[in-house]
Amino acid sequence: MNIQFSKEQLVLRDELRAYFAELMTPELSAECERDMGEGGGPLWREALYQMGRDGWIGVGWPESWGGRGLSPLEQFIFVEEVMRAGYPFPFLTTESVGPVLAEHGNAWIRAELVPKILRGELLIAIGYSEPGAGTDLASLRTSAVRDGDDWVINGQKMWTSLAHFCDYTWLAVRTDPDAPKKHRGISMFLVPHSDPGWSCTPVHTLGGVRTNATYYDNVRVSQDHLVGELNGGWKLITGQLNRERLSLINFGPVSQLFNQVTRWARTTELPAGGKVVDQPWVQQNLARCRALIECMKLIVYKQSWAMTVGQLEMADASAAKVYGSESFIEIYRMLGEVVGQAGLLRAGPGQPCPEAGRIERLYRTASIITFGGGANEIQRDIISAAGLWMPRASR
Amino acid sequence: MDFGFDEQQQEVRALARRILSEQVDARRLAAYDEYRQPRFDAALWQQLCGAGLVGVAAAQRHGGMGLGFTELALLVEEVGRSIAPLPVIAHCTAALAIQQFAADSLQEALLPAANTGKLLLSAALAEPRNEDPARPLAVRAQRDGDALVLSGSKRAVAFAAEADRILLAARVGDDVALVALDPRAPGVALSALQTTSFEPQCDIQLERVRVPAADVVCPSRGEDAMNWLAQRVTAAICAHQLGAADCAMRMAASYTSERRQFGVPVATFQAVGHRMADCYIDIECLRLTTYQAVSLLDSQQCALTEVQIAKIWAGDTGHRVSYATQHVHGGTGIDRDYPLWRYCLWLRHNEMTLGCSAAQVAALGQRLAVGEGLFS
Ligand SMILES: Cc1cc2nc3c(=O)[nH]c(=O)nc-3n(C[C@H](O)[C@H](O)[C@H](O)COP(=O)(O)OP(=O)(O)OC[C@H]3O[C@@H](n4cnc5c(N)ncnc54)[C@H](O)[C@@H]3O)c2cc1C
């Protein structure tokens, strides 16, 4: 038991912190802010190419996948630092779909697409959800039908985030409508957005984040674009979702926000005398947040360690997702109470406190990961079944 | 970074679990219910001493195993899992403090006997309405040559009547002295308390009690030693809470998997499964924060923030797991013929001992307000 990074890992962290301090120019920060923390702008793209050229994107990937061959812990340090720097890193492409493609993709995917991911040149959206298929993902209806050597895809996806600037969608489709179990008739395709049958319309959300409805009207792809086995898509989906779950919970940005709000409370005067932090309830909120974030840190460290030694437990991954997503909401609430009225002001002119401006947005986006990435009810089902061996009702 | 336990640590845990699961069960625990006798299984204590577990963290020169605080915490977690009637926390942490702070002669007088079970140690950590172990207000001492003469009172001292020496801090002018009090010395009066957990505890009254120089652990600056000790006792309580909460949770998981209502196991109701999942998450948080604190203390690093955070989780987790497990058991959970109820007593005991969650939150908040304890 030793919950500390090695000397080399701390050196890596410091190197990355310095690297991002330089990479995140004021212009790039402003562009990311304008894009509501989603990225996609020209400076954002250039920075991603840069990270690719500098060999950071696959720092913890095995060398056989084209990575640098360090462990998932180093990959984790990289992602924590890039997020901490305020760069909207396309982690769904690099951390969750990318590794699945490197592991299960055919020769063409591994030779053509995976290296592009590592160079920061290829972005992939995730197309699972449909208007009628959310938590019950296996009920999806978008279909792929064989036509000669090609596949023809028809249907509609919902909430296809980042699709408006991605190159491909990692698309779940039904390839066997007669499969005895609905999970068994699903396959995974990589669909290029350059196809004339592909289109997308925006969906705007509470947090200002744009997502999309995407449409597939006789989209035609070759057999090369099928990933893994025909009708074997469900395994890839759950594998990807496990990875996604881990990358949803970052403690870097929230620990930094905590430090900033605490500093603000210590230095900001109350008109009647004393500092904001002198109020007992403020101290209490800060201490409660400190305890929640500490645990988040330990949970994500443990996950990365478990991945490194190959001992990732299903119940623990689900516990991390539930704990992280619900703690974020509590933390943003309590820190929002500390900054008070400023927490109701958007970042920008008139907002006296940049952290408060961030909290104003964060409280609007915090709900997404309690139902996204596998609803927390499903995660709790997994915990009681896999962690406590409790029987559960059939669905 | 390593969240696992090494081979030696796993062996300590396995040995403790084997002995305690063989020697502790509901029937034997029932012998101590309602204060029928002091909750101290002397035969089991001797067995644990014989197996080397009581001295697991003690130096080899004193007959200990020479392992670390992590190994002791693993033992304590098992004591919590079995809620064994043993003074492991009180005795082993006091022994570590003596080993760390006392003169060689006092160490030699006490520790070899402590590790073989011939001598029992404890510590007085609280005074009436004063839960800061390092700031004694109610016990004052006067110097008499190199000896000290103590008067005043300490509150709720675990195993005071059974102990041969009790670590006890006294105010000497502006200074704090720490002594190893013989509770049978003239002028010491013990009054037994009826605690919720049935743990034997006494209030101690001191009337001009003379402590010879040989029994003075720290003639001066005893608050450092008491803080050092208090952090370790607190971390140990967290480990005890972890074992007890984990056992209560697993009891509830198996009970609800068997118990049927509406024709199905009650575990299959999502509301029940989810309440247990929340216990699982709480307990994982307690485990992570506890062993982080323990591993820092093991390597003699500053761990104040980490200990405070672990104790916040010990309080919150204990409270929530206690009521969740009672609830999903229905009436059985509080039936004294079923083993859960005693766990609920201990979850409460650990929650409230050495700083409840609210007190720890306040203490951590005060430190944050002066710029301590931020993230690096
Ligand atoms: C901003 C945003 C971005 C997204 N990005 C993507 C993306 O890139 N790609 C993609 O494919 N999808 C994406 N999604 C979709 C997301 O994955 C879904 O919202 C999620 O799967 C939940 O589906 P739903 O919205 O249809 O809710 P529903 O499935 O209708 O569920 C609503 C609620 O019902 C309850 N519920 C459902 N099933 C159960 C059950 N078995 N037990 C107990 N309670 C249950 C839960 O409380 C759940 O939250 C995104 C969504 C948002 C809002």
Short mmCIF file of N, CA and C in Angstrom, two decimals, chain A residues 1-5 73 251 255 258-259 262-263 266 277 283-284 286-288 290-295 297-299 301-302 305 315-316 319 322-323 377 380-381 383-384 387-393 395, chain B residues 1-5 9 249-250 253 256-257 265 267-268 270 272-274 276-278 280-281 284-285 288-289 291-292 295-296 301 305 309 312-313 316 357 361 364-366 368-371 373-375:
data_model
loop_
_atom_site.label_atom_id
_atom_site.label_comp_id
_atom_site.label_asym_id
_atom_site.label_seq_id
_atom_site.Cartn_x
_atom_site.Cartn_y
_atom_site.Cartn_z
N MET A 1 0.85 -1.20 0.00
CA MET A 1 0.00 0.00 0.00
C MET A 1 0.88 1.24 0.00
N ASN A 2 0.79 1.96 -1.07
CA ASN A 2 1.58 3.20 -1.17
C ASN A 2 0.87 4.07 -2.19
N ILE A 3 0.19 5.11 -1.70
CA ILE A 3 -0.67 5.88 -2.59
C ILE A 3 0.04 7.15 -3.01
N GLN A 4 1.19 6.98 -3.61
CA GLN A 4 1.91 8.14 -4.11
C GLN A 4 2.51 7.81 -5.46
N PHE A 5 2.66 8.83 -6.28
CA PHE A 5 3.31 8.63 -7.57
C PHE A 5 4.80 8.42 -7.36
N LEU A 73 -1.19 4.34 -15.87
CA LEU A 73 -1.00 5.42 -14.88
C LEU A 73 -0.42 6.67 -15.52
N PHE A 251 -10.25 14.17 -11.61
CA PHE A 251 -10.22 14.95 -10.40
C PHE A 251 -9.33 16.20 -10.55
N SER A 255 -10.15 19.60 -8.41
CA SER A 255 -9.25 19.93 -7.29
C SER A 255 -8.68 21.33 -7.50
N PHE A 258 -11.38 23.77 -6.59
CA PHE A 258 -11.47 23.84 -5.14
C PHE A 258 -10.39 24.76 -4.57
N ASN A 259 -9.15 24.57 -5.01
CA ASN A 259 -8.07 25.42 -4.52
C ASN A 259 -8.36 26.90 -4.82
N THR A 262 -11.14 28.28 -2.60
CA THR A 262 -10.65 28.46 -1.23
C THR A 262 -9.77 29.70 -1.14
N ARG A 263 -8.91 29.86 -2.12
CA ARG A 263 -8.04 31.05 -2.12
C ARG A 263 -8.89 32.32 -2.22
N ARG A 266 -10.42 33.12 1.03
CA ARG A 266 -9.45 33.57 2.03
C ARG A 266 -9.03 35.00 1.80
N VAL A 277 -14.00 33.52 4.14
CA VAL A 277 -13.70 32.22 4.73
C VAL A 277 -13.88 32.21 6.26
N GLN A 283 -16.40 27.49 5.88
CA GLN A 283 -15.38 26.50 6.24
C GLN A 283 -15.94 25.10 6.14
N GLN A 284 -17.17 24.96 6.58
CA GLN A 284 -17.80 23.64 6.54
C GLN A 284 -17.99 23.16 5.11
N LEU A 286 -16.28 24.05 2.53
CA LEU A 286 -14.97 23.75 1.94
C LEU A 286 -14.45 22.41 2.45
N ALA A 287 -14.62 22.16 3.74
CA ALA A 287 -14.12 20.90 4.29
C ALA A 287 -14.88 19.71 3.70
N ARG A 288 -16.20 19.87 3.55
CA ARG A 288 -16.99 18.78 2.95
C ARG A 288 -16.52 18.52 1.51
N ARG A 290 -13.57 19.19 0.30
CA ARG A 290 -12.21 18.65 0.37
C ARG A 290 -12.26 17.13 0.57
N ALA A 291 -13.15 16.70 1.48
CA ALA A 291 -13.26 15.26 1.76
C ALA A 291 -13.82 14.50 0.56
N LEU A 292 -14.79 15.10 -0.14
CA LEU A 292 -15.35 14.43 -1.32
C LEU A 292 -14.31 14.32 -2.44
N ILE A 293 -13.57 15.40 -2.65
CA ILE A 293 -12.62 15.39 -3.77
C ILE A 293 -11.43 14.47 -3.47
N GLU A 294 -11.03 14.42 -2.20
CA GLU A 294 -9.94 13.51 -1.82
C GLU A 294 -10.31 12.08 -2.21
N CYS A 295 -11.54 11.72 -1.93
CA CYS A 295 -11.98 10.37 -2.23
C CYS A 295 -12.05 10.14 -3.73
N LYS A 297 -10.13 11.51 -5.87
CA LYS A 297 -8.75 11.31 -6.26
C LYS A 297 -8.33 9.85 -6.03
N LEU A 298 -8.63 9.35 -4.84
CA LEU A 298 -8.20 7.99 -4.51
C LEU A 298 -8.89 6.98 -5.42
N ILE A 299 -10.17 7.22 -5.71
CA ILE A 299 -10.91 6.29 -6.57
C ILE A 299 -10.30 6.26 -7.97
N TYR A 301 -7.24 7.19 -8.87
CA TYR A 301 -5.89 6.59 -8.79
C TYR A 301 -6.01 5.07 -8.75
N LYS A 302 -6.93 4.60 -7.93
CA LYS A 302 -7.03 3.15 -7.79
C LYS A 302 -7.44 2.49 -9.11
N TRP A 305 -4.43 2.38 -11.30
CA TRP A 305 -3.52 1.34 -10.80
C TRP A 305 -4.08 -0.04 -11.16
N ALA A 315 -17.47 -3.95 -10.33
CA ALA A 315 -18.22 -3.18 -9.32
C ALA A 315 -17.47 -1.89 -8.98
N ASP A 316 -16.15 -1.94 -8.94
CA ASP A 316 -15.40 -0.74 -8.58
C ASP A 316 -15.47 0.31 -9.67
N ALA A 319 -18.76 1.85 -9.23
CA ALA A 319 -18.76 2.68 -8.02
C ALA A 319 -18.08 4.01 -8.31
N VAL A 322 -20.59 6.22 -10.31
CA VAL A 322 -21.70 6.75 -9.50
C VAL A 322 -21.16 7.80 -8.52
N TYR A 323 -20.10 7.43 -7.82
CA TYR A 323 -19.55 8.35 -6.81
C TYR A 323 -19.11 9.65 -7.46
N GLU A 377 -28.51 4.15 -12.21
CA GLU A 377 -29.30 2.99 -11.75
C GLU A 377 -28.68 1.69 -12.25
N ARG A 380 -25.62 0.98 -10.26
CA ARG A 380 -25.93 0.43 -8.93
C ARG A 380 -26.39 -1.03 -9.05
N ASP A 381 -27.11 -1.33 -10.12
CA ASP A 381 -27.47 -2.75 -10.36
C ASP A 381 -26.20 -3.59 -10.45
N ILE A 383 -23.24 -2.92 -9.21
CA ILE A 383 -22.54 -2.99 -7.93
C ILE A 383 -23.17 -4.05 -7.02
N SER A 384 -24.51 -4.03 -6.93
CA SER A 384 -25.11 -4.98 -6.00
C SER A 384 -24.98 -6.42 -6.53
N GLY A 387 -20.61 -6.80 -7.03
CA GLY A 387 -19.84 -6.52 -5.82
C GLY A 387 -20.38 -7.22 -4.59
N LEU A 388 -21.69 -7.49 -4.56
CA LEU A 388 -22.29 -8.07 -3.35
C LEU A 388 -23.04 -9.37 -3.65
N TRP A 389 -22.94 -9.83 -4.89
CA TRP A 389 -23.58 -11.09 -5.30
C TRP A 389 -25.07 -11.14 -4.96
N MET A 390 -25.72 -10.02 -5.05
CA MET A 390 -27.17 -10.03 -4.80
C MET A 390 -27.89 -10.36 -6.11
N PRO A 391 -28.93 -11.19 -6.03
CA PRO A 391 -29.67 -11.49 -7.25
C PRO A 391 -30.44 -10.26 -7.71
N ARG A 392 -30.71 -10.15 -9.00
CA ARG A 392 -31.51 -9.00 -9.42
C ARG A 392 -32.62 -9.44 -10.36
N ALA A 393 -33.60 -8.58 -10.45
CA ALA A 393 -34.76 -8.90 -11.28
C ALA A 393 -34.33 -8.98 -12.73
N ARG A 395 -34.53 -8.38 -16.71
CA ARG A 395 -35.04 -7.27 -17.53
C ARG A 395 -35.28 -7.79 -18.93
N MET B 1 2.85 3.89 -6.85
CA MET B 1 1.41 3.75 -6.60
C MET B 1 1.08 2.27 -6.48
N ASP B 2 0.55 1.87 -5.35
CA ASP B 2 0.20 0.46 -5.17
C ASP B 2 -0.94 0.37 -4.16
N PHE B 3 -2.10 -0.01 -4.63
CA PHE B 3 -3.25 -0.13 -3.74
C PHE B 3 -3.38 -1.53 -3.15
N GLY B 4 -2.43 -2.39 -3.45
CA GLY B 4 -2.51 -3.75 -2.95
C GLY B 4 -1.75 -3.89 -1.64
N PHE B 5 -1.85 -5.06 -1.03
CA PHE B 5 -1.10 -5.35 0.19
C PHE B 5 -0.06 -6.40 -0.14
N GLN B 9 1.72 -8.56 4.57
CA GLN B 9 0.49 -7.91 5.06
C GLN B 9 -0.70 -8.84 4.86
N MET B 249 -22.57 -4.88 5.99
CA MET B 249 -23.07 -4.81 4.62
C MET B 249 -23.22 -6.21 4.02
N ARG B 250 -22.21 -7.05 4.23
CA ARG B 250 -22.27 -8.37 3.62
C ARG B 250 -23.37 -9.23 4.27
N ALA B 253 -26.46 -8.12 2.57
CA ALA B 253 -26.52 -8.61 1.19
C ALA B 253 -26.96 -10.07 1.17
N THR B 256 -30.80 -10.38 2.40
CA THR B 256 -31.82 -9.97 1.44
C THR B 256 -31.84 -10.88 0.21
N SER B 257 -30.73 -11.60 -0.02
CA SER B 257 -30.73 -12.54 -1.14
C SER B 257 -31.54 -13.79 -0.81
N PRO B 265 -36.84 -12.92 -3.90
CA PRO B 265 -35.91 -12.41 -2.88
C PRO B 265 -36.01 -10.88 -2.81
N ALA B 267 -33.83 -8.82 -2.28
CA ALA B 267 -32.68 -8.21 -2.95
C ALA B 267 -33.00 -7.81 -4.38
N THR B 268 -33.99 -8.45 -4.99
CA THR B 268 -34.27 -8.16 -6.40
C THR B 268 -35.06 -6.86 -6.55
N GLN B 270 -35.17 -3.16 -6.82
CA GLN B 270 -34.06 -2.25 -7.14
C GLN B 270 -33.78 -1.29 -5.98
N VAL B 272 -33.85 -1.85 -2.92
CA VAL B 272 -33.02 -2.53 -1.92
C VAL B 272 -31.59 -2.69 -2.44
N GLY B 273 -31.48 -3.16 -3.68
CA GLY B 273 -30.15 -3.33 -4.28
C GLY B 273 -29.38 -2.02 -4.31
N HIS B 274 -30.09 -0.96 -4.61
CA HIS B 274 -29.40 0.33 -4.72
C HIS B 274 -28.96 0.87 -3.37
N MET B 276 -28.00 -0.95 -0.99
CA MET B 276 -26.79 -1.72 -0.68
C MET B 276 -25.62 -1.25 -1.55
N ALA B 277 -25.90 -0.88 -2.78
CA ALA B 277 -24.83 -0.35 -3.64
C ALA B 277 -24.25 0.93 -3.03
N ASP B 278 -25.13 1.74 -2.44
CA ASP B 278 -24.63 2.96 -1.79
C ASP B 278 -23.75 2.62 -0.60
N TYR B 280 -21.92 0.00 -0.44
CA TYR B 280 -20.67 -0.47 -1.07
C TYR B 280 -19.77 0.72 -1.43
N ILE B 281 -20.37 1.75 -1.98
CA ILE B 281 -19.58 2.93 -2.37
C ILE B 281 -19.03 3.62 -1.13
N GLU B 284 -16.19 1.66 0.24
CA GLU B 284 -14.99 1.80 -0.59
C GLU B 284 -14.30 3.15 -0.28
N CYS B 285 -15.08 4.19 -0.10
CA CYS B 285 -14.50 5.50 0.25
C CYS B 285 -13.80 5.42 1.59
N LEU B 288 -10.50 3.48 1.16
CA LEU B 288 -9.43 4.23 0.47
C LEU B 288 -8.85 5.32 1.36
N THR B 289 -9.73 6.09 2.01
CA THR B 289 -9.22 7.19 2.83
C THR B 289 -8.50 6.65 4.06
N TYR B 291 -6.83 3.70 4.41
CA TYR B 291 -5.51 3.13 4.13
C TYR B 291 -4.55 4.18 3.57
N GLN B 292 -5.08 5.25 2.99
CA GLN B 292 -4.17 6.34 2.64
C GLN B 292 -3.56 6.93 3.92
N SER B 295 -1.12 4.47 5.55
CA SER B 295 0.18 4.29 4.89
C SER B 295 1.07 5.50 5.09
N LEU B 296 0.47 6.70 5.19
CA LEU B 296 1.29 7.88 5.48
C LEU B 296 1.83 7.82 6.90
N GLN B 301 4.94 10.12 7.88
CA GLN B 301 4.73 11.38 7.19
C GLN B 301 3.58 12.15 7.83
N THR B 305 -4.38 16.02 7.49
CA THR B 305 -5.52 16.19 6.59
C THR B 305 -6.13 14.83 6.25
N ILE B 309 -9.91 13.47 7.09
CA ILE B 309 -10.83 13.07 6.02
C ILE B 309 -11.30 11.63 6.25
N ILE B 312 -13.96 11.63 8.88
CA ILE B 312 -15.25 12.12 8.36
C ILE B 312 -15.98 10.96 7.67
N TRP B 313 -15.25 10.22 6.86
CA TRP B 313 -15.87 9.08 6.18
C TRP B 313 -16.27 8.00 7.18
N ASP B 316 -19.59 9.22 8.67
CA ASP B 316 -20.72 9.22 7.72
C ASP B 316 -21.05 7.79 7.26
N SER B 357 -18.09 13.31 12.67
CA SER B 357 -17.90 13.94 11.36
C SER B 357 -18.00 15.47 11.43
N VAL B 361 -15.12 17.94 10.34
CA VAL B 361 -15.35 18.90 9.25
C VAL B 361 -14.98 20.30 9.73
N LEU B 364 -11.14 20.56 9.97
CA LEU B 364 -10.52 20.65 8.64
C LEU B 364 -10.81 22.00 8.01
N GLY B 365 -12.05 22.47 8.19
CA GLY B 365 -12.43 23.77 7.63
C GLY B 365 -11.59 24.90 8.20
N GLN B 366 -11.30 24.84 9.49
CA GLN B 366 -10.46 25.88 10.09
C GLN B 366 -9.06 25.84 9.51
N LEU B 368 -8.28 24.76 6.45
CA LEU B 368 -8.36 25.28 5.08
C LEU B 368 -8.41 26.80 5.09
N ALA B 369 -9.08 27.35 6.11
CA ALA B 369 -9.23 28.80 6.18
C ALA B 369 -7.89 29.51 6.39
N VAL B 370 -6.90 28.80 6.93
CA VAL B 370 -5.58 29.43 7.07
C VAL B 370 -4.61 28.89 6.03
N GLY B 371 -5.15 28.28 4.99
CA GLY B 371 -4.31 27.91 3.86
C GLY B 371 -3.65 26.55 3.97
N GLY B 373 -3.80 22.30 3.90
CA GLY B 373 -4.59 21.17 3.41
C GLY B 373 -5.14 21.30 2.01
N LEU B 374 -4.62 22.26 1.22
CA LEU B 374 -5.09 22.36 -0.17
C LEU B 374 -4.47 21.23 -1.01
N PHE B 375 -4.98 21.07 -2.22
CA PHE B 375 -4.42 20.05 -3.13
C PHE B 375 -3.10 20.54 -3.69
#
